[in-house]
mmCIF file of C-alpha atoms in Angstrom:
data_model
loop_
_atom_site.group_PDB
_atom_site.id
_atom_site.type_symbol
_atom_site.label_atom_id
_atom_site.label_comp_id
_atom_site.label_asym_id
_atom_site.label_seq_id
_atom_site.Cartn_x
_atom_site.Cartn_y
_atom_site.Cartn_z
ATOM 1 C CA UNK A 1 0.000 0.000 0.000
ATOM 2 C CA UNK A 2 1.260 3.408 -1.483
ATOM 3 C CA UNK A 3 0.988 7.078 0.231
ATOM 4 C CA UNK A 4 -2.395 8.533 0.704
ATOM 5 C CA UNK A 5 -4.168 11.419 0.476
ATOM 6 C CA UNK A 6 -7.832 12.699 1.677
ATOM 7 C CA UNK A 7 -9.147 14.831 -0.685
ATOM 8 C CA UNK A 8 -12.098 16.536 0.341
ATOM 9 C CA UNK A 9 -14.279 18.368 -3.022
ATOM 10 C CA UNK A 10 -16.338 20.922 -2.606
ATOM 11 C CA UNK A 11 -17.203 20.809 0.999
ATOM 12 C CA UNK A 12 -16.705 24.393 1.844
ATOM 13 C CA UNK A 13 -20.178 25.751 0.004
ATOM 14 C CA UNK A 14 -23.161 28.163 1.092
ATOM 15 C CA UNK A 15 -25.851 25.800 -0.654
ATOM 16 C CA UNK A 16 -26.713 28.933 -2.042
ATOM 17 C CA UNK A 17 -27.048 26.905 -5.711
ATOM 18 C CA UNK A 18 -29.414 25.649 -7.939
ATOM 19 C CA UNK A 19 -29.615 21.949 -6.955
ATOM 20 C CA UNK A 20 -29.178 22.976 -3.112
ATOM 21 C CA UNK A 21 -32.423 21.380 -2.282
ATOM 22 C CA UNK A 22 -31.642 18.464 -3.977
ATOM 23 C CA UNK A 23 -28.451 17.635 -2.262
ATOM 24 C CA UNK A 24 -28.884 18.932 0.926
ATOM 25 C CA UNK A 25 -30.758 15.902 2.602
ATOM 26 C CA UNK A 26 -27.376 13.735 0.861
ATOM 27 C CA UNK A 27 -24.788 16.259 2.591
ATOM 28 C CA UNK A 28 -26.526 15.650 5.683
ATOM 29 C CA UNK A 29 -25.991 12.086 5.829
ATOM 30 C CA UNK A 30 -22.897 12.515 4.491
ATOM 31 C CA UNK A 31 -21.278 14.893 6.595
ATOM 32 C CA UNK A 32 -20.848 12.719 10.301
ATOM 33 C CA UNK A 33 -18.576 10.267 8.020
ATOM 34 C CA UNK A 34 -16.545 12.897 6.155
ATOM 35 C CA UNK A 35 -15.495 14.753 8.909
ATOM 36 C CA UNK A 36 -14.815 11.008 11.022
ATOM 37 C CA UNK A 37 -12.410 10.683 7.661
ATOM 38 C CA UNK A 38 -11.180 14.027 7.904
ATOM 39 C CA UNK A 39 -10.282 13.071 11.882
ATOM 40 C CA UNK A 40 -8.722 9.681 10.941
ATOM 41 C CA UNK A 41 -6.575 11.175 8.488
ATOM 42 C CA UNK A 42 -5.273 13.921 10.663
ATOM 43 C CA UNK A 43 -4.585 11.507 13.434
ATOM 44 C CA UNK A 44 -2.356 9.002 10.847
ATOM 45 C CA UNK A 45 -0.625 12.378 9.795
ATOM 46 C CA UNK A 46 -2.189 11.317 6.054
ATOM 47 C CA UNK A 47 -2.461 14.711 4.560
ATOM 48 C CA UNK A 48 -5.548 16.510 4.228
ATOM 49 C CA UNK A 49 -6.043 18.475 0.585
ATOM 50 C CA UNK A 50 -9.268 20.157 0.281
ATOM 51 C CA UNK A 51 -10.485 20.899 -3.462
ATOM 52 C CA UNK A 52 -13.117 23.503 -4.061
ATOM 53 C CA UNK A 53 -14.979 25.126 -6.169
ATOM 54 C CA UNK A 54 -14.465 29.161 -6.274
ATOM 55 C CA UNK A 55 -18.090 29.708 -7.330
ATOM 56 C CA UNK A 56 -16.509 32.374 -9.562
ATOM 57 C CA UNK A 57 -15.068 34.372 -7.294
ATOM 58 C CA UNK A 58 -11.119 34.785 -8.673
ATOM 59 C CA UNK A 59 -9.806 36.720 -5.973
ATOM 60 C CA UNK A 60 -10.910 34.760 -3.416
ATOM 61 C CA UNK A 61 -8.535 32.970 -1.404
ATOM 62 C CA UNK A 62 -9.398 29.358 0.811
ATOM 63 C CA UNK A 63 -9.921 31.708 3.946
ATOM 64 C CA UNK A 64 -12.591 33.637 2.404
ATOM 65 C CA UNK A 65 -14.137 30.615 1.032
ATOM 66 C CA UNK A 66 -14.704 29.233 4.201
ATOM 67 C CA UNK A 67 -16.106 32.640 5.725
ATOM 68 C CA UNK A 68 -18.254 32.642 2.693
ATOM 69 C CA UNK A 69 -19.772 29.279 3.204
ATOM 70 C CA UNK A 70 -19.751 29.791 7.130
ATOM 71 C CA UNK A 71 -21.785 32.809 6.594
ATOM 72 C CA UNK A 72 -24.049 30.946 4.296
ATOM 73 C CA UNK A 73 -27.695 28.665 4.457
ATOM 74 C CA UNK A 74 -25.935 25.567 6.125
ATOM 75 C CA UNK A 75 -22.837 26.311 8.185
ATOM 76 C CA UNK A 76 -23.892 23.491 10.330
ATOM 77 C CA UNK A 77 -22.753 21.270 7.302
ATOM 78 C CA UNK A 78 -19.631 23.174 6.713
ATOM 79 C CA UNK A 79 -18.182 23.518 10.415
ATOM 80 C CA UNK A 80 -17.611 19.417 10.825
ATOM 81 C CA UNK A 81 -15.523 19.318 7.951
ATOM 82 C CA UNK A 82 -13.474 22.803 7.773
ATOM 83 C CA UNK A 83 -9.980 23.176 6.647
ATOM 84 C CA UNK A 84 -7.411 23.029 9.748
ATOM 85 C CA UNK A 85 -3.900 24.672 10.185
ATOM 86 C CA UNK A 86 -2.542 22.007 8.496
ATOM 87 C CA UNK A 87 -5.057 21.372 5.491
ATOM 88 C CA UNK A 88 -3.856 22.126 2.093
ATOM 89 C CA UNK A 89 -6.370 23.858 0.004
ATOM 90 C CA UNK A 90 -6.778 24.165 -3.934
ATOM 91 C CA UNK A 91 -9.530 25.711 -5.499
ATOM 92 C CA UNK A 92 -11.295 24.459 -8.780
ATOM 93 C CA UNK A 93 -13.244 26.253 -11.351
ATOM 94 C CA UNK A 94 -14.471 23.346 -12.931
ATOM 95 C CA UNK A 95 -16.174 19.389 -12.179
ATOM 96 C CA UNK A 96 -12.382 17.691 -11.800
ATOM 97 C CA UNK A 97 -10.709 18.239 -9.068
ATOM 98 C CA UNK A 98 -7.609 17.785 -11.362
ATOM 99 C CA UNK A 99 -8.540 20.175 -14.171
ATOM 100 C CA UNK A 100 -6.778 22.804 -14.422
ATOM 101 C CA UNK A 101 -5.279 22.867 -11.150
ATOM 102 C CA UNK A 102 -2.037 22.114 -9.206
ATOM 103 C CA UNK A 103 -3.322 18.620 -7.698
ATOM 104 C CA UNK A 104 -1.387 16.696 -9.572
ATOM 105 C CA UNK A 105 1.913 18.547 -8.947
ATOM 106 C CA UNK A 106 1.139 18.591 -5.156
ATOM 107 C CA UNK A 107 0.330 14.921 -5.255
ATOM 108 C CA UNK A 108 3.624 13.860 -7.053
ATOM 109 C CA UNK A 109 5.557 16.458 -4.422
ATOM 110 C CA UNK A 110 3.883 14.490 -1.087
ATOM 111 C CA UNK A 111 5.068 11.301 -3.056
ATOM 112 C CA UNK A 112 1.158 10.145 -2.767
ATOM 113 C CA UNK A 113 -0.259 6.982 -5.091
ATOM 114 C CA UNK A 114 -3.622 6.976 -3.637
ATOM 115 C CA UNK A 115 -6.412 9.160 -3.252
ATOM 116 C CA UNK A 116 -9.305 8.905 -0.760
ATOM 117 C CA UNK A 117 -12.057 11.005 -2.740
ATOM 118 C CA UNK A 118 -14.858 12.579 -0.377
ATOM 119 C CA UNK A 119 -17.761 15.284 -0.729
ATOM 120 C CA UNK A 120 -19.998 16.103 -3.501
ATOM 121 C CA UNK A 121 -21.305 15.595 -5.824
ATOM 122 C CA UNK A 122 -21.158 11.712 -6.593
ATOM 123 C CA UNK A 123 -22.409 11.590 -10.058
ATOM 124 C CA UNK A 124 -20.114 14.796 -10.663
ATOM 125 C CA UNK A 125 -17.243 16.006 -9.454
ATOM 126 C CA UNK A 126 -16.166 13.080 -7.276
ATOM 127 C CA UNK A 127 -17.094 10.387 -10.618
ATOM 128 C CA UNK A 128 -14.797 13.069 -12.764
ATOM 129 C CA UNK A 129 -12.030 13.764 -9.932
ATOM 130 C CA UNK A 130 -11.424 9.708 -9.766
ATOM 131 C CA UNK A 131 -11.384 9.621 -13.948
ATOM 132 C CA UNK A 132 -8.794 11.949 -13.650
ATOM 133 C CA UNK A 133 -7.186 10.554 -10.663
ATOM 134 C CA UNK A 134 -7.221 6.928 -12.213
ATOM 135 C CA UNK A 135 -5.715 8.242 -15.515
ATOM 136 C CA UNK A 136 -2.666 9.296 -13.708
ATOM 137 C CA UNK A 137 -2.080 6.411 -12.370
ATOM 138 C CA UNK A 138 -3.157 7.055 -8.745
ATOM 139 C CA UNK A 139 -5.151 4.354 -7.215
ATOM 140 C CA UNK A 140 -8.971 5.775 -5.876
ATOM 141 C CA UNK A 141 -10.692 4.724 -3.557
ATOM 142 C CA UNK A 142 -14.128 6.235 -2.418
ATOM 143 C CA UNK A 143 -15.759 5.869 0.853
ATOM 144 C CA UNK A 144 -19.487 5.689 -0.570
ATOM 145 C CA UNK A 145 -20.857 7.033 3.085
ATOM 146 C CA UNK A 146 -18.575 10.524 2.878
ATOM 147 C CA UNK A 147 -19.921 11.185 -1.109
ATOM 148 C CA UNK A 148 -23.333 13.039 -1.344
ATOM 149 C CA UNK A 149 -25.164 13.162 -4.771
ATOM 150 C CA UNK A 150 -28.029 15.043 -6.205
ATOM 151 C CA UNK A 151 -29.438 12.140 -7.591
ATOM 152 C CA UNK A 152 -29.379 8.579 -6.145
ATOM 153 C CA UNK A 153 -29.497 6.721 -9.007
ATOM 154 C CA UNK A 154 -27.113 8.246 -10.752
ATOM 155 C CA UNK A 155 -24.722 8.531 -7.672
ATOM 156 C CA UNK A 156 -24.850 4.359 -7.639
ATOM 157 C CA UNK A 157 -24.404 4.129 -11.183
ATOM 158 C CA UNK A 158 -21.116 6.683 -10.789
ATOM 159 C CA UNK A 159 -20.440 4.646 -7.887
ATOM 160 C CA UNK A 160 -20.244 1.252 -10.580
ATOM 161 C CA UNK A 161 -18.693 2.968 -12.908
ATOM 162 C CA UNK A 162 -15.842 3.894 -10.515
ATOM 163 C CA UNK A 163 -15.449 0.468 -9.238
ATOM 164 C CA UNK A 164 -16.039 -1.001 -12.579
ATOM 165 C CA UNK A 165 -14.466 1.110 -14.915
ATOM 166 C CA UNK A 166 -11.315 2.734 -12.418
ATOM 167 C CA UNK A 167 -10.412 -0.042 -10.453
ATOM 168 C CA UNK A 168 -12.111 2.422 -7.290
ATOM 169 C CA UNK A 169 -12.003 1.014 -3.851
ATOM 170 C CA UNK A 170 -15.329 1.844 -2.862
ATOM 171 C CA UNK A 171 -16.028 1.116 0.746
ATOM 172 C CA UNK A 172 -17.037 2.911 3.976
ATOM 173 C CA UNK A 173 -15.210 5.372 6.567
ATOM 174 C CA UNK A 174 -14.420 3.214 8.630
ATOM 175 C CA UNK A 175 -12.679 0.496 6.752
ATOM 176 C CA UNK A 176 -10.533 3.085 4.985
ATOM 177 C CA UNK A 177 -7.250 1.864 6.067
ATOM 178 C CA UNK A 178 -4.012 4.498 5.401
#
């Protein structure tokens, strides 16, 4: 077993969207077991990269981010799972948590071969993250109680195609092992 890495997508949010109502009941479930990742992580020194979306916002920074979203609809489902001292933090414009970002660079510098994907949104960003993820030769695995979806059926058919498709780990929390 390689190096790993938590990467949390898209956590850090207002819910201030268009399919908010939609994936809110999701994000609560999922929350409890993202931020028991999250914990696990920290306490096997297994770093901690959050990925998130800017919402179009190019001079914001990760700090305003999270004042953003802690100032939003839900900050209940945003205080669980915020960004510590020693987080990383990359923001995303697009689905991938790779596109068009440094993840990949800051992956290969932390020497890490395998990616624990968590957040939202199942049949989205986390299905396109571990495409990209798996293309670059970084084994995925996805803890299917710390994803939230908009749409169930389409989160377990992203879910199959991950296993299926990427070679994904797809467990729970608490048999991640690091």
């Amino acid at each position: 077993m390689g190096k790993h890495a938590v990467i949390v997508i898209d956590m850090i949010n207002s819910y201030e969207h268009q399919d908010a109502d939609l994936l809110l009941p999701s994000v609560r479930r999922a929350t409890p077991a993202i931020a028991r990742l999250i914990e696990r992580a920290r306490d096997a020194k297994v770093p901690v990269i959050y990925v998130n979306d800017n919402f179009g916002e190019w001079r914001s920074h990760h700090g305003e981010i999270v004042d953003q979203a802690l100032a939003g609809s839900h900050p209940e489902l945003v205080e669980p799972v915020r960004p510590d001292e020693s987080s990383l933090f990359v923001v995303k414009a697009r689905h991938s948590a790779f596109y068009e970002t440094p993840l990949a660079y800051l992956l290969n510098q932390l020497d890490v071969d395998q990616v624990v994907l968590c957040g939202q949104v199942t049949e989205q960003c986390i299905l396109y993250s571990a495409l990209d993820a798996h293309i670059r030769y970084l084994g995925v695995t996805v803890p299917e109680d710390a994803v939230a979806h908009i749409h169930a059926d389409l989160a377990e058919a992203a879910l199959a195609m991950m296993r299926r498709n990427m070679g994904a780990d797809i467990r729970t929390v608490d048999t991640v092992e690091f």
